[in-house]
Amino acid sequence: DIVMTQTPLSLSVTPGQPASISCKSSQSLLHSDGRTYLHWFLQRPGQPPHLLISEVSSRFSGVPDRFTGSGSGTDFTLRISRVEAEDAAIYYCMQGLFFRTFGQGTKVEIK
Amino acid sequence: EVHLVESGGDLVQPGGSLKLSCEASGFTFSQYWMAWVRQSPGTGLECLALINSDGSDKYYPDSMQGRFTISRDNTKNSLYLQMNNLRADDTAVYYCARDVKWGMFDSWGQGTLVTVSS
């Protein structure tokens, strides 16, 4: 089974400062079609998750450009350029190549 | 606007069964793969099952051990999850999600709570 490992599991960020979350998969997520099926989701307390970034780096509709996804193969990163209060949430990466597997989640707190 | 509404969550005894439903609206349901995802209290997300657009192919993680069955009725714009032999660790919020392609879950329901307890 594919294992998705996120680090850190939590981080506390001052508003206006950057934040970065790493996601590593146990197998390459590069499909033979040339696409890489790694997505990022955000979940605020009491809410369902929602899609943030698809296929490594494509921001979903309405997602601010302070969110950037990058990476390839097995190593991926979600960056928030300048954290805002509304970014307090749990962030999950998920691979879509081998069934669907989520990372453990990273809780972002605002100082 | 895409809308997904889960129902059927309840308190059930260990060993019992439950069938969850997800009613879809705002899009052509029969054109999309769908998924069930659960979230146990205080923990992360786990994808339980996938079904293709016409219901002919279904996928599960090995860990499910055949206890859960996903199905759909495109005439009713509805997705289902039949859960059997429920255990305490199946207690969770169960979400349905639209899978645009390869895990791009672009729409989620609000979830339905399943509690397994005696």
XYZ file of C-alpha atoms in Angstrom, chain A residues 19-97:
79
model
C 4.649 28.256 5.883
C 5.683 25.044 4.219
C 4.373 21.481 4.439
C 6.145 18.462 3.030
C 4.456 15.351 1.696
C 6.348 12.235 0.684
C 4.892 9.168 -0.969
C 6.299 5.661 -0.746
C 6.037 5.273 -4.522
C 6.263 7.640 -7.424
C 2.958 9.286 -8.276
C 3.917 9.924 -11.891
C 1.451 8.267 -14.247
C 2.394 7.008 -17.700
C 0.266 9.831 -19.097
C 2.847 12.270 -17.759
C 0.628 13.647 -15.016
C 1.294 13.337 -11.296
C -1.752 12.630 -9.171
C -0.967 14.367 -5.928
C -3.576 16.717 -4.494
C -3.869 18.982 -1.465
C -6.958 19.529 0.677
C -7.759 21.924 3.487
C -10.161 21.236 6.346
C -11.338 23.857 8.780
C -12.889 22.806 12.123
C -16.374 21.428 11.758
C -16.227 21.550 7.986
C -15.685 18.924 5.297
C -12.377 19.019 3.475
C -12.133 20.990 0.290
C -9.798 20.855 -2.644
C -6.927 23.300 -2.600
C -4.516 22.121 -5.274
C -4.751 19.325 -7.812
C -2.033 17.501 -9.717
C 0.815 18.940 -7.655
C 0.449 22.598 -8.582
C -2.940 23.547 -10.047
C -4.858 25.802 -7.731
C -8.547 24.977 -7.518
C -11.143 27.606 -8.301
C -11.072 30.469 -5.830
C -7.863 29.446 -4.092
C -5.656 32.481 -3.390
C -2.331 32.651 -5.157
C -0.485 32.683 -1.844
C -0.914 28.895 -1.969
C 1.624 27.117 -4.156
C 2.168 23.431 -4.725
C 5.339 21.938 -6.115
C 7.262 18.711 -6.374
C 7.575 15.585 -8.441
C 7.858 11.839 -8.167
C 7.663 11.150 -4.460
C 8.402 14.528 -2.869
C 5.914 17.363 -2.730
C 5.513 20.668 -0.938
C 2.662 23.025 -0.172
C 3.754 26.594 0.529
C 1.776 29.494 1.863
C 3.627 32.672 1.023
C 2.054 34.910 3.649
C -0.154 33.181 6.173
C -3.475 34.785 7.039
C -5.797 34.068 9.942
C -8.229 32.202 7.690
C -5.481 29.715 6.811
C -5.795 28.070 10.222
C -6.788 24.533 9.281
C -5.552 21.014 8.757
C -3.894 20.386 5.411
C -3.837 16.961 3.791
C -2.002 15.668 0.792
C -3.543 12.757 -1.064
C -2.364 10.498 -3.820
C -4.793 9.460 -6.522
C -2.672 7.052 -8.544
